[in-house]
Short mmCIF file of C-alpha atoms and ligand atoms in Angstrom, two decimals:
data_model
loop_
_atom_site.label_atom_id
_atom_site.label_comp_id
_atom_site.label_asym_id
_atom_site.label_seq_id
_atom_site.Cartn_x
_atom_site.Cartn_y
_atom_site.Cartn_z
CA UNK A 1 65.10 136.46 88.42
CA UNK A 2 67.66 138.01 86.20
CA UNK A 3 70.95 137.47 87.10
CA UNK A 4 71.97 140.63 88.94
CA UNK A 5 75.78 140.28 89.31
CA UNK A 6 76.33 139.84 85.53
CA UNK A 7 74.82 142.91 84.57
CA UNK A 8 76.71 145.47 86.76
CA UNK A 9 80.22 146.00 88.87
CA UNK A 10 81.06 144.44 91.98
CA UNK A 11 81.26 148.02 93.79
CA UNK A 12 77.89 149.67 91.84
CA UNK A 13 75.57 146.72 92.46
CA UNK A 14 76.04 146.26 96.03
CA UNK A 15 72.77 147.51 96.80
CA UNK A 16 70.63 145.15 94.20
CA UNK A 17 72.70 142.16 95.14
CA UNK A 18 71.68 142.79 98.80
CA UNK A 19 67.96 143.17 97.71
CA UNK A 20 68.51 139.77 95.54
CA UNK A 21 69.68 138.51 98.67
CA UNK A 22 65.94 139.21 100.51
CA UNK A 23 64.40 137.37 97.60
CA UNK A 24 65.40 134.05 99.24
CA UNK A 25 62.77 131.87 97.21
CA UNK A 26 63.86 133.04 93.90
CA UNK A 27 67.57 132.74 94.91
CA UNK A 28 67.05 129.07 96.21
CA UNK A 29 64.47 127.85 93.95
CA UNK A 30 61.71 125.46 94.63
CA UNK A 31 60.26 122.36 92.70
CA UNK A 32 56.96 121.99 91.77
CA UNK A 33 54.80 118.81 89.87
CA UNK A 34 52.61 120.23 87.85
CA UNK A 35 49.58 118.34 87.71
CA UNK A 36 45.83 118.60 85.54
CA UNK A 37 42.19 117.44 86.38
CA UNK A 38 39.49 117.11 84.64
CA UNK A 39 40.39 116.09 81.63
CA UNK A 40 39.31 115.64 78.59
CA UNK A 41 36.62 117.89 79.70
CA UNK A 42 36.83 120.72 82.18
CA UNK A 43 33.64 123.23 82.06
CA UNK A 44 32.48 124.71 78.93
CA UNK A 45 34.38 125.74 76.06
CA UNK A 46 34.07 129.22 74.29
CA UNK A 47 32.50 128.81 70.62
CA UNK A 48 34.35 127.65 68.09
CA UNK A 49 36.84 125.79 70.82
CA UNK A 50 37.45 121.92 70.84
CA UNK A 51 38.75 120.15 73.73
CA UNK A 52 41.48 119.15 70.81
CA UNK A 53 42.31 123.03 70.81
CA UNK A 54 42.45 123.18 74.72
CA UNK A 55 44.67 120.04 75.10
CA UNK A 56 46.99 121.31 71.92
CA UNK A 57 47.53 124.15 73.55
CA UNK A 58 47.82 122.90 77.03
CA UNK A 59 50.68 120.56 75.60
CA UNK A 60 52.52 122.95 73.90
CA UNK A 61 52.76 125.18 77.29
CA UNK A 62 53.90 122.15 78.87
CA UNK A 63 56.28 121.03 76.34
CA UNK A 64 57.92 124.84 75.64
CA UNK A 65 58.54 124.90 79.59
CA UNK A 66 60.11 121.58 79.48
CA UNK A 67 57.31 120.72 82.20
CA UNK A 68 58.50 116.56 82.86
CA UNK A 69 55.77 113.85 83.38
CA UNK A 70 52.34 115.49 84.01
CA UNK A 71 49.89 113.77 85.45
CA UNK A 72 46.35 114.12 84.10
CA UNK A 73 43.98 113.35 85.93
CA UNK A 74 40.99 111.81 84.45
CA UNK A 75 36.60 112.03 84.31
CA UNK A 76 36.11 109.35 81.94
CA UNK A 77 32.58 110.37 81.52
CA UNK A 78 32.90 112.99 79.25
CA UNK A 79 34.14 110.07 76.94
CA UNK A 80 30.64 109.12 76.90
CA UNK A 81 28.80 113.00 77.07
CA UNK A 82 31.04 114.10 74.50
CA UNK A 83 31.70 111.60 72.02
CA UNK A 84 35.93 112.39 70.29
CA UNK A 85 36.78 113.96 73.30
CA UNK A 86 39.36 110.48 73.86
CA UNK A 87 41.38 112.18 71.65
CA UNK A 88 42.25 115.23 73.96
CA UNK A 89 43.72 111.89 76.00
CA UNK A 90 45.35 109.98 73.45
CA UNK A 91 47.14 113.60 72.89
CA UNK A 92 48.56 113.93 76.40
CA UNK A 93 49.65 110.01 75.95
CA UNK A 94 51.19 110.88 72.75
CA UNK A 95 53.23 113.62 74.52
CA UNK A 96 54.10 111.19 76.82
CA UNK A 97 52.57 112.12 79.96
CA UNK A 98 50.75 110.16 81.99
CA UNK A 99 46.79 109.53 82.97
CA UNK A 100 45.71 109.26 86.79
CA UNK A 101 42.04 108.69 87.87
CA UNK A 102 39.79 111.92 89.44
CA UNK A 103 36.48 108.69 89.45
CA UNK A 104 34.64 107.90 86.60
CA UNK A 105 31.98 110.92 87.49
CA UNK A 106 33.41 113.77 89.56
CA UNK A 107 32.06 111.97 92.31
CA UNK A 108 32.24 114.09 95.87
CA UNK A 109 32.87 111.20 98.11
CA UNK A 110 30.66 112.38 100.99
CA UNK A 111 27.62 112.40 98.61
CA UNK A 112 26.36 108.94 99.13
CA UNK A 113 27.99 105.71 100.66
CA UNK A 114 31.67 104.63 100.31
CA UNK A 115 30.92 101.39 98.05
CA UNK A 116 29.08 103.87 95.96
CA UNK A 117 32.65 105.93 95.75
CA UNK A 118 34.39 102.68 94.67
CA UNK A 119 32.54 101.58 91.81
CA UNK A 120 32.83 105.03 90.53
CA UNK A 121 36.15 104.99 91.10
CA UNK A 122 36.70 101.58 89.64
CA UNK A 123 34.13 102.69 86.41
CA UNK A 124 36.81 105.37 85.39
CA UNK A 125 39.76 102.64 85.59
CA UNK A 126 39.08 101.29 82.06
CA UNK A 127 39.42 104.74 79.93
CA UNK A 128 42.75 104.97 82.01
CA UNK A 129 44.43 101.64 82.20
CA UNK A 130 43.70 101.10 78.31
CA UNK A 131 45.60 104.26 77.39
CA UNK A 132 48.68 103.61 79.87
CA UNK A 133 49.96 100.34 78.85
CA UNK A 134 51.82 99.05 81.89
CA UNK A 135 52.81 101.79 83.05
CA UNK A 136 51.77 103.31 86.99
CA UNK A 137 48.01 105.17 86.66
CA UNK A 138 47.17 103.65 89.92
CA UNK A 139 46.86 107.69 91.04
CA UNK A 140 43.74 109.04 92.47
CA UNK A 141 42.77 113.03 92.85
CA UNK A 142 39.79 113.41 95.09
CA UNK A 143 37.43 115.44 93.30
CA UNK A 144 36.79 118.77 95.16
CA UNK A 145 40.33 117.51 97.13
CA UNK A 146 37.33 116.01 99.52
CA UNK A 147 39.00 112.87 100.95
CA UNK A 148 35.97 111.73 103.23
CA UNK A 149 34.39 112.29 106.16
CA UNK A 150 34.38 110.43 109.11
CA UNK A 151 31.92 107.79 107.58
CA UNK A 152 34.29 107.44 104.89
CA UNK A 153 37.90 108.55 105.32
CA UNK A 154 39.36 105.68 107.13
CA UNK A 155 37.87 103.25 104.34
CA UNK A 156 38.65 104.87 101.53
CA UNK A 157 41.63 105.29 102.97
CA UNK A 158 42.24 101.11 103.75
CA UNK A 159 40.43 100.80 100.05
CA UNK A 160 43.36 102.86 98.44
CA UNK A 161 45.99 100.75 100.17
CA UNK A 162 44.26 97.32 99.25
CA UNK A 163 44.27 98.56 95.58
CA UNK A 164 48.09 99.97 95.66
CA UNK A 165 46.77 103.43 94.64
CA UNK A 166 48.67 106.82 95.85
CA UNK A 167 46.73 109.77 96.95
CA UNK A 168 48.09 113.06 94.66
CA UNK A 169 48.13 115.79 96.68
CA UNK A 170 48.33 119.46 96.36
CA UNK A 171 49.87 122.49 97.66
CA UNK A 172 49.18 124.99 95.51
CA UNK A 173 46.26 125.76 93.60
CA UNK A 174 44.79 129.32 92.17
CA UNK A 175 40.83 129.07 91.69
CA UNK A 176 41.79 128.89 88.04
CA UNK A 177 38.38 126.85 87.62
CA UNK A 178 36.68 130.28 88.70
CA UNK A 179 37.59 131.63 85.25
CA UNK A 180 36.46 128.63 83.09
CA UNK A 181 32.53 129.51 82.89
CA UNK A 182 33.03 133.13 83.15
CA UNK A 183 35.37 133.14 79.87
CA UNK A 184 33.27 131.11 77.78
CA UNK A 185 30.36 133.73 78.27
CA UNK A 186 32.81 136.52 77.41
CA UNK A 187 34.33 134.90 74.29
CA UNK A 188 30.24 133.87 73.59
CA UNK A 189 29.43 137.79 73.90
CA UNK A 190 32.61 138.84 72.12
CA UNK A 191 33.52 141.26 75.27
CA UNK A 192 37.47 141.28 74.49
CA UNK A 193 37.68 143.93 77.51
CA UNK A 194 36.21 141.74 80.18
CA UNK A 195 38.62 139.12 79.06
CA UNK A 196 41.43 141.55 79.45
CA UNK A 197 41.18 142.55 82.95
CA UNK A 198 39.88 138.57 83.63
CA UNK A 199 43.95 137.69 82.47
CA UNK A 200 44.97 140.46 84.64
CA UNK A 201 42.85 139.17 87.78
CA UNK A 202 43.89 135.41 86.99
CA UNK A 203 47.54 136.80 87.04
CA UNK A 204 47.62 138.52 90.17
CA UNK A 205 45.70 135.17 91.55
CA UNK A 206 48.55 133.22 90.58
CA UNK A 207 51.47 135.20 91.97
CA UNK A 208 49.24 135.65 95.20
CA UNK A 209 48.79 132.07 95.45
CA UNK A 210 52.64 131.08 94.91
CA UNK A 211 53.73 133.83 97.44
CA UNK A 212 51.43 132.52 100.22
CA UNK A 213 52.41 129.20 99.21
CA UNK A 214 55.91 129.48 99.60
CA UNK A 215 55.13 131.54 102.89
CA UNK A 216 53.56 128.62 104.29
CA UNK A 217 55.40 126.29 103.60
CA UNK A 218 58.49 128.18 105.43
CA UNK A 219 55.78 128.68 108.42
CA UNK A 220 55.02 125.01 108.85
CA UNK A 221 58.13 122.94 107.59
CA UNK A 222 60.76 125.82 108.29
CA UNK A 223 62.16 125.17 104.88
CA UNK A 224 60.28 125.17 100.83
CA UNK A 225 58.79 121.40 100.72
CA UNK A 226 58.49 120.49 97.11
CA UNK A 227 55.55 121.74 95.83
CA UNK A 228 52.45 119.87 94.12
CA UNK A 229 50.08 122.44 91.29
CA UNK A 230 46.75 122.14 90.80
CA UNK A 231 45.25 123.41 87.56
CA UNK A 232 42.23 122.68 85.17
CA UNK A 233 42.00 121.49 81.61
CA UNK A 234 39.69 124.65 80.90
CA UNK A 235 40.21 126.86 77.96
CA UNK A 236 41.80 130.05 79.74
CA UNK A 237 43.75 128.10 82.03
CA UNK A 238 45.17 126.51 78.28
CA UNK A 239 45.42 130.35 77.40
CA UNK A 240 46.74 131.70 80.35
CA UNK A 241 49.33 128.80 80.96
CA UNK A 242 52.67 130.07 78.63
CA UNK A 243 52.43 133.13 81.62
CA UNK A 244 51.34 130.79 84.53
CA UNK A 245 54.54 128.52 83.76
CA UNK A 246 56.85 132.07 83.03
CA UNK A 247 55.69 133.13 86.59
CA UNK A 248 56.56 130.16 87.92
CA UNK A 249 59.67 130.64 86.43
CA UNK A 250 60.92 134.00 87.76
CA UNK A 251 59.80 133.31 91.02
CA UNK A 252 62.42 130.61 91.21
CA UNK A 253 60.18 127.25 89.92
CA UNK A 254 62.39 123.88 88.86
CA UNK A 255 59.59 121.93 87.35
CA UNK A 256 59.99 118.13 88.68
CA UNK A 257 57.29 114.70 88.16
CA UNK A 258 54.57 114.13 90.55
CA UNK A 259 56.34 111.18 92.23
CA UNK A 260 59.29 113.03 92.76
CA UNK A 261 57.25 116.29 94.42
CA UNK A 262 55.48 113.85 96.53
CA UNK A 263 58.99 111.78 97.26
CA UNK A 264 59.24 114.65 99.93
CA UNK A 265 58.49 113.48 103.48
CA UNK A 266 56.07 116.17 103.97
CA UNK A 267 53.64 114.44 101.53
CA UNK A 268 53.88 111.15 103.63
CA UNK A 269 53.60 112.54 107.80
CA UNK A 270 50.95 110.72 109.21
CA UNK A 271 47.72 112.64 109.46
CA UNK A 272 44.23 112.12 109.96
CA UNK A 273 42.83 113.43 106.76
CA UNK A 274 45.25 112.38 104.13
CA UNK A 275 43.86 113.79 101.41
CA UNK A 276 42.14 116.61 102.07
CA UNK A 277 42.17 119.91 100.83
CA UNK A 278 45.48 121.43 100.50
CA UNK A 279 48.53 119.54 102.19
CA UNK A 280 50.22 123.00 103.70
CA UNK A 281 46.52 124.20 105.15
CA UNK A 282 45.38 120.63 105.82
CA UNK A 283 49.38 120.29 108.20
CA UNK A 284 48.62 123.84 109.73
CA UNK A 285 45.50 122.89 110.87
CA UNK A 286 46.37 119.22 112.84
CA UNK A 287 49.43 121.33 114.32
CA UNK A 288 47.57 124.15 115.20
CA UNK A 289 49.34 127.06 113.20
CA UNK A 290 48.08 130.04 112.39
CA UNK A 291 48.95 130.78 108.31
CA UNK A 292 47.08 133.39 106.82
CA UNK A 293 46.60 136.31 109.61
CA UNK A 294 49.77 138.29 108.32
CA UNK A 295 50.00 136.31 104.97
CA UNK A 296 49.27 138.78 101.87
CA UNK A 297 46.01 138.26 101.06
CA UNK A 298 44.31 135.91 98.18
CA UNK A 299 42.48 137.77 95.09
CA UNK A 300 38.90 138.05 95.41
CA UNK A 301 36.85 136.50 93.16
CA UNK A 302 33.54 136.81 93.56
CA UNK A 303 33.09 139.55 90.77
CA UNK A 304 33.65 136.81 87.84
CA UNK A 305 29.96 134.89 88.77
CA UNK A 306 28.26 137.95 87.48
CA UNK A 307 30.78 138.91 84.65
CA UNK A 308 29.20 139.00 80.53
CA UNK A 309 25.67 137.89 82.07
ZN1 ZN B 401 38.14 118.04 89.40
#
């Protein structure tokens, strides 16, 4: 938000200092962690793209924005599918951010047994723990933010505990995956005007998401908790992410580490799904509020499936 008061009199401005005024968020600010699964490999990349190009670019974002300590969360498979794609994680090491573990194979823990969901978890720890040196990776981001059913939440749950790892949770995230597929079949077809209103659509996505967000937050905790991002390591999100982190921005974003989002009490109120989906939603729902019936709505996007077929 620009800074109203310096740009006009006292007795001419009364009127746009009153509107600031409504604009509590932006006036008040809120923190956020920004945090990054899938790496070194999210989805397909357009031709001619490298995962080096998409983590390059991803870090420079980051760095610009003066974006501290972001986690990536790791799928150390694609070391293996996509041999040189390590060095899209010795990059984010180099830039001194830190790795977390998203299991070795994108694993959606209700799709087999829990033992099953350990050793995949425990196959990804290597790739990780070689690259951190010491320091704290013991962070795990349930794939699909699917934290177990009730054959498996309560163990992964004690599992987690025994093994000293914290849960990183979310609270805001924008369906940027949607795009990732959808733009690599644009770029592939050369369609520069579906890619145009595609940045237009992801924008509007993101300010939807951070309004409703904040909105919910106010509705459940009467106050802005601090707030936990989820985005991909795709190749849009890497383009899109200089004006993801400026909207942040205007709306009144202080960008703050993981640990220090989740530091918030909100992050550690006993519930019985820890883990699951999106914290704000996930609190709603065990306390029985309504959020979204006069929340503005979320951007549709079910038109991007069938986009550059
Ligand atoms: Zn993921």
């Amino acid at each position: 938000m620009k800074p109203v008061a310096a740009l006009c009199s006292a007795v001419l401005c009364s009127a746009a200092l009153a509107f600031a005024a409504f604009s509590a968020h932006a006036q008040t600010g809120f923190d956020v962690a920004i945090t990054v699964d899938d790496l070194p490999a999210h989805g397909s990349v357009p031709p001619g793209v490298s995962r080096i190009d998409v983590a390059r670019d991803y870090l420079a974002a980051l760095k610009a924005h003066n974006v501290p300590a972001v986690y990536g969360f790791v799928n150390a498979v694609a070391l293996e599918r996509e041999p040189g794609s390590g060095t899209a994680l010795d990059m984010w090491r180099a830039a001194g951010y830190p790795l977390g573990n998203h299991t070795y194979s994108h694993m959606n823990i209700n799709s087999g047994s829990l033992e099953a969901f350990e050793a995949d978890l425990e196959k990804g720890e290597p790739a990780i723990r070689d690259r951190m040196k010491g320091e704290d990776w013991r962070y795990l981001r349930f794939p699909y933010l699917s934290a177990g059913d009730d054959a498996h939440h309560a163990g992964i749950i004690a599992y987690l505990k025994a093994h000293k790892y914290k849960i990183a949770d979310v609270s805001i995230s924008f369906n940027d995956w949607a795009y990732t597929e959808t733009y690599a079949r644009c770029m592939a077809k050369g369609d520069s005007e579906a890619i145009e209103s595609m940045k237009i659509q992801y924008m509007q996505g993101v300010k939807a998401s951070i309004a409703r967000s904040l909105m919910a937050s106010q509705k459940v905790y009467g106050r802005q908790i601090s707030h936990v991002l989820l985005i991909h390591e795709g190749a849009f999100t890497a383009l899109m992410l200089p004006e993801v982190l400026t909207a942040f921005e205007e709306e009144g974003a202080h960008f703050v580490t993981l640990d220090q989002a989740q530091s918030d009490p909100a992050y550690s109120a006993a519930s019985a799904h820890q883990g699951e989906g999106l914290l704000i939603e996930r609190t709603a729902k065990e306390k029985g509020i309504d959020l979204w019936s006069d929340a503005p709505p979320d951007v549709d996007i079910s038109n991007l499936d069938g986009m550059c077929r």
